Amino acid sequence: MFEREIADFLGRFRSLFSQQIQRTSAFFEIACYNDLVRYYENIGFTVIPKNIQPRNRQFVYALSASAKPANCSFFLLEKRYATHGTKAFELRHNLRIQSSHDPGVFVSPDYVVVNPGSVESLRDPHYYNGKVDYDYVSAANLQTFAETKHYLPSPELILNFVGLVNELMPSLMVGTAAKSTPKHLGPSLFISGSGNTHHEKIKLSLARRYRINVFLGLFARRSQIYSIRNQGNLIKIGTR
């Protein structure tokens, strides 16, 4: 099911999907990445696949946090504003982000929206014995991010996401997030399993306190992410 859906999605961009994947969780992760692309399309962005393999136009997803950004494809997001010019961002998969609190700490959300051309590299004996570039993006260049969990929800699973938000976008924890153009989806946790009343209460509480989205039951209802009819229920940061 997922493989055909992913192939059809990339076909819209004259690109191919040919990576070998065995785990359902990996297919689900890729499908949610594509749904984020649809989200940005539906709020008026032009989406352009980048770093496609030239020989067969293969779109290469970053299937692990150790994947080299230079070897992986991504989507460029562009939107033109009458008074703000064109805004551009990169929607990337499994890219390291440097902590807002400590420059020596890095985490790799499943999906990030970052400023274009913001990938940096360092060589440090603590990473790959200093023999290989360690690629990352500083938190200052992060616009938003999302994480996927192919599990049944639990209070602990949902609340752990708050730690990532604090590490990468701490302004959301104290209500001082930037209110500039454009509007992005707030940091989001995508959970495949359906929740109960308690999980829904936690979801609403986090949305109110920290501008966080928690999506439940995505395995059956992934259109929650990109559906135009559901836009009013999504937590967003920024304006326009």
Coordinates of C-alpha atoms in Angstrom, one line a residue:
M1 CA 0.0 0.0 0.0
F2 CA 2.6 2.6 1.1
E3 CA 5.1 1.7 -1.7
R4 CA 2.5 2.3 -4.4
E5 CA 1.3 5.5 -2.7
I6 CA 4.9 6.8 -2.5
A7 CA 5.6 6.0 -6.1
D8 CA 2.4 7.8 -7.2
F9 CA 3.3 10.8 -5.2
L10 CA 6.8 11.1 -6.7
G11 CA 5.4 10.5 -10.1
R12 CA 3.8 13.9 -9.9
F13 CA 7.3 15.4 -9.9
R14 CA 8.6 13.0 -12.6
S15 CA 10.7 11.3 -10.0
L16 CA 11.1 7.6 -9.0
F17 CA 11.1 5.7 -5.8
S18 CA 13.4 2.6 -5.8
Q19 CA 14.9 2.3 -2.3
Q20 CA 14.7 -1.1 -0.7
I21 CA 12.7 -0.9 2.5
Q22 CA 11.4 -3.8 4.7
R23 CA 9.9 -2.1 7.8
T24 CA 6.4 -0.7 7.8
S25 CA 7.5 2.0 10.1
A26 CA 10.0 3.3 7.5
F27 CA 7.2 3.4 4.8
F28 CA 5.0 5.2 7.3
E29 CA 7.8 7.7 8.0
I30 CA 8.2 8.4 4.3
A31 CA 4.5 8.7 3.7
C32 CA 4.2 11.3 6.5
Y33 CA 7.1 13.3 4.9
N34 CA 5.1 13.4 1.7
D35 CA 2.1 14.5 3.6
L36 CA 4.0 17.5 4.9
V37 CA 4.9 18.4 1.3
R38 CA 1.1 18.3 0.6
Y39 CA 0.5 20.5 3.6
Y40 CA 2.8 23.2 2.2
E41 CA 1.2 22.9 -1.2
N42 CA -2.2 23.4 0.3
I43 CA -1.2 26.6 2.0
G44 CA 0.1 28.1 -1.2
F45 CA 3.8 27.1 -1.5
T46 CA 5.4 25.9 -4.7
V47 CA 7.2 22.6 -3.9
I48 CA 10.2 21.6 -6.0
P49 CA 12.2 18.4 -5.6
K50 CA 15.9 18.9 -5.3
N51 CA 19.1 16.8 -5.4
I52 CA 17.4 14.1 -7.6
Q53 CA 19.6 11.4 -8.8
P54 CA 20.3 12.5 -12.5
R55 CA 20.5 9.0 -14.1
N56 CA 17.0 7.8 -13.3
R57 CA 15.5 10.8 -11.4
Q58 CA 15.4 8.8 -8.2
F59 CA 14.2 10.7 -5.1
V60 CA 16.5 9.5 -2.3
Y61 CA 14.9 9.7 1.2
A62 CA 17.2 10.0 4.2
L63 CA 16.3 6.7 5.9
S64 CA 18.6 7.2 8.9
A65 CA 20.1 10.1 11.0
S66 CA 23.6 9.2 9.6
A67 CA 22.6 9.8 6.0
K68 CA 24.7 12.5 4.3
P69 CA 22.5 15.5 3.3
A70 CA 24.6 15.8 0.1
N71 CA 23.4 12.3 -0.9
C72 CA 19.7 12.8 -0.2
S73 CA 16.9 14.5 -1.9
F74 CA 14.6 17.2 -0.4
F75 CA 11.9 19.6 -1.3
L76 CA 12.4 23.3 -1.8
L77 CA 9.4 25.3 -0.6
E78 CA 8.7 28.7 -2.1
K79 CA 6.0 31.3 -1.7
R80 CA 5.7 34.8 -3.1
Y81 CA 4.2 37.6 -1.0
A82 CA 3.2 41.0 -2.3
T83 CA 4.9 42.9 0.5
H84 CA 7.6 40.4 1.7
G85 CA 9.0 39.1 -1.6
T86 CA 9.6 35.3 -2.1
K87 CA 10.2 33.2 1.0
A88 CA 12.1 29.9 0.5
F89 CA 12.8 27.0 2.8
E90 CA 14.0 23.4 2.6
L91 CA 11.9 20.5 3.9
R92 CA 14.4 17.8 4.8
H93 CA 14.3 14.3 6.2
N94 CA 16.4 13.0 9.1
L95 CA 18.7 16.0 9.4
R96 CA 20.7 16.9 12.6
I97 CA 19.8 20.1 14.4
Q98 CA 22.2 21.7 16.9
S99 CA 20.7 22.4 20.3
S100 CA 19.5 25.9 21.2
H101 CA 21.1 25.5 24.6
D102 CA 24.4 23.7 24.0
P103 CA 26.4 23.8 20.7
G104 CA 27.8 20.3 21.4
V105 CA 24.4 18.6 21.5
F106 CA 22.6 17.5 18.3
V107 CA 19.3 15.8 17.7
S108 CA 17.8 14.4 14.5
P109 CA 14.0 15.0 14.1
D110 CA 12.4 13.0 11.4
Y111 CA 11.4 16.1 9.5
V112 CA 12.7 19.7 9.6
V113 CA 11.9 22.9 7.7
V114 CA 15.1 25.0 7.6
N115 CA 16.4 28.0 5.9
P116 CA 17.9 27.3 2.4
G117 CA 21.6 26.5 2.2
S118 CA 21.9 26.3 6.0
V119 CA 23.6 22.8 6.3
E120 CA 27.0 23.1 8.0
S121 CA 29.8 20.6 8.6
L122 CA 32.4 20.1 11.3
R123 CA 35.2 17.7 12.0
D124 CA 35.5 16.7 15.6
P125 CA 37.2 13.7 17.2
H126 CA 34.0 13.0 19.1
Y127 CA 32.1 12.4 15.8
Y128 CA 33.3 9.6 13.5
N129 CA 36.8 10.0 15.1
G130 CA 37.1 13.3 13.2
K131 CA 37.6 11.5 9.9
V132 CA 34.2 12.4 8.3
D133 CA 32.2 15.6 8.1
Y134 CA 29.5 15.8 10.7
D135 CA 26.6 17.7 9.0
Y136 CA 24.0 19.7 10.9
V137 CA 21.9 22.9 10.9
S138 CA 22.0 25.4 13.7
A139 CA 18.8 25.9 15.7
A140 CA 18.7 29.5 14.5
N141 CA 18.0 28.3 11.0
L142 CA 15.2 25.9 12.1
Q143 CA 11.6 27.0 11.2
T144 CA 9.7 24.0 12.5
F145 CA 10.1 20.2 12.8
A146 CA 8.1 17.0 13.3
E147 CA 8.6 13.5 14.6
T148 CA 6.9 10.2 13.7
K149 CA 6.1 7.3 16.0
H150 CA 4.7 4.1 14.6
Y151 CA 3.2 3.1 18.0
L152 CA 0.1 3.2 20.0
P153 CA 0.1 6.5 22.0
S154 CA 0.9 6.7 25.6
P155 CA 1.1 9.8 27.9
E156 CA 4.8 9.3 28.2
L157 CA 5.3 9.0 24.5
I158 CA 3.4 12.3 23.9
L159 CA 5.0 14.2 26.7
N160 CA 8.5 13.2 25.7
F161 CA 8.1 15.3 22.6
V162 CA 8.1 18.4 24.8
G163 CA 11.8 17.8 25.5
L164 CA 12.6 18.0 21.8
V165 CA 10.7 21.3 21.6
N166 CA 12.6 22.7 24.5
E167 CA 15.9 21.6 23.0
L168 CA 15.3 23.1 19.6
M169 CA 12.6 25.8 19.8
P170 CA 12.6 26.9 23.5
S171 CA 10.8 30.2 22.7
L172 CA 7.6 28.1 22.3
M173 CA 8.0 27.0 25.9
V174 CA 7.7 30.5 27.2
G175 CA 5.4 32.0 24.6
T176 CA 7.9 34.2 22.8
A177 CA 8.0 32.5 19.4
A178 CA 8.5 34.7 16.4
K179 CA 5.4 36.0 14.8
S180 CA 6.9 36.8 11.4
T181 CA 5.9 35.7 7.8
P182 CA 5.4 33.0 6.8
K183 CA 3.1 30.6 8.7
H184 CA 4.5 27.2 9.4
L185 CA 2.9 24.1 11.0
G186 CA 3.9 24.1 14.6
P187 CA 6.2 21.4 15.9
S188 CA 4.3 18.2 15.4
L189 CA 4.2 14.6 16.7
F190 CA 2.8 12.1 14.2
I191 CA 1.5 8.9 15.9
S192 CA 0.1 6.0 13.9
G193 CA -2.1 4.5 16.6
S194 CA -5.4 5.9 17.8
G195 CA -5.7 7.5 21.2
N196 CA -8.2 7.7 24.0
T197 CA -9.9 10.5 25.9
H198 CA -6.8 11.0 28.1
H199 CA -4.5 11.3 25.1
E200 CA -6.8 13.8 23.6
K201 CA -6.7 15.9 26.8
I202 CA -2.9 15.9 26.7
K203 CA -2.9 16.8 23.1
L204 CA -5.2 19.9 23.7
S205 CA -3.1 20.9 26.8
L206 CA 0.2 20.9 24.8
A207 CA -1.4 22.8 22.0
R208 CA -2.6 25.5 24.3
R209 CA 0.6 25.7 26.3
Y210 CA 3.4 25.3 23.7
R211 CA 1.8 25.6 20.2
I212 CA 2.5 21.9 19.6
N213 CA 0.4 19.6 17.3
V214 CA -0.2 15.9 18.3
F215 CA -1.7 13.9 15.5
L216 CA -3.3 10.6 16.6
G217 CA -4.6 7.7 14.5
L218 CA -2.5 8.7 11.4
F219 CA -2.1 5.2 10.1
A220 CA -5.8 5.3 9.2
R221 CA -6.3 9.1 8.8
R222 CA -3.1 10.8 7.4
S223 CA -5.1 13.5 5.7
Q224 CA -5.3 15.2 9.1
I225 CA -1.9 16.7 8.2
Y226 CA -2.7 18.3 4.8
S227 CA -6.5 18.4 4.4
I228 CA -7.8 21.8 3.6
R229 CA -10.9 21.2 5.7
N230 CA -8.7 20.5 8.7
Q231 CA -6.5 23.6 8.5
G232 CA -8.5 25.4 11.2
N233 CA -7.7 22.6 13.7
L234 CA -3.9 22.8 13.2
I235 CA -1.6 24.8 15.4
K236 CA 0.6 27.1 13.3
I237 CA 3.4 29.5 14.1
G238 CA 4.2 32.7 12.3
T239 CA 1.8 34.7 10.2
R240 CA 0.3 34.6 6.7

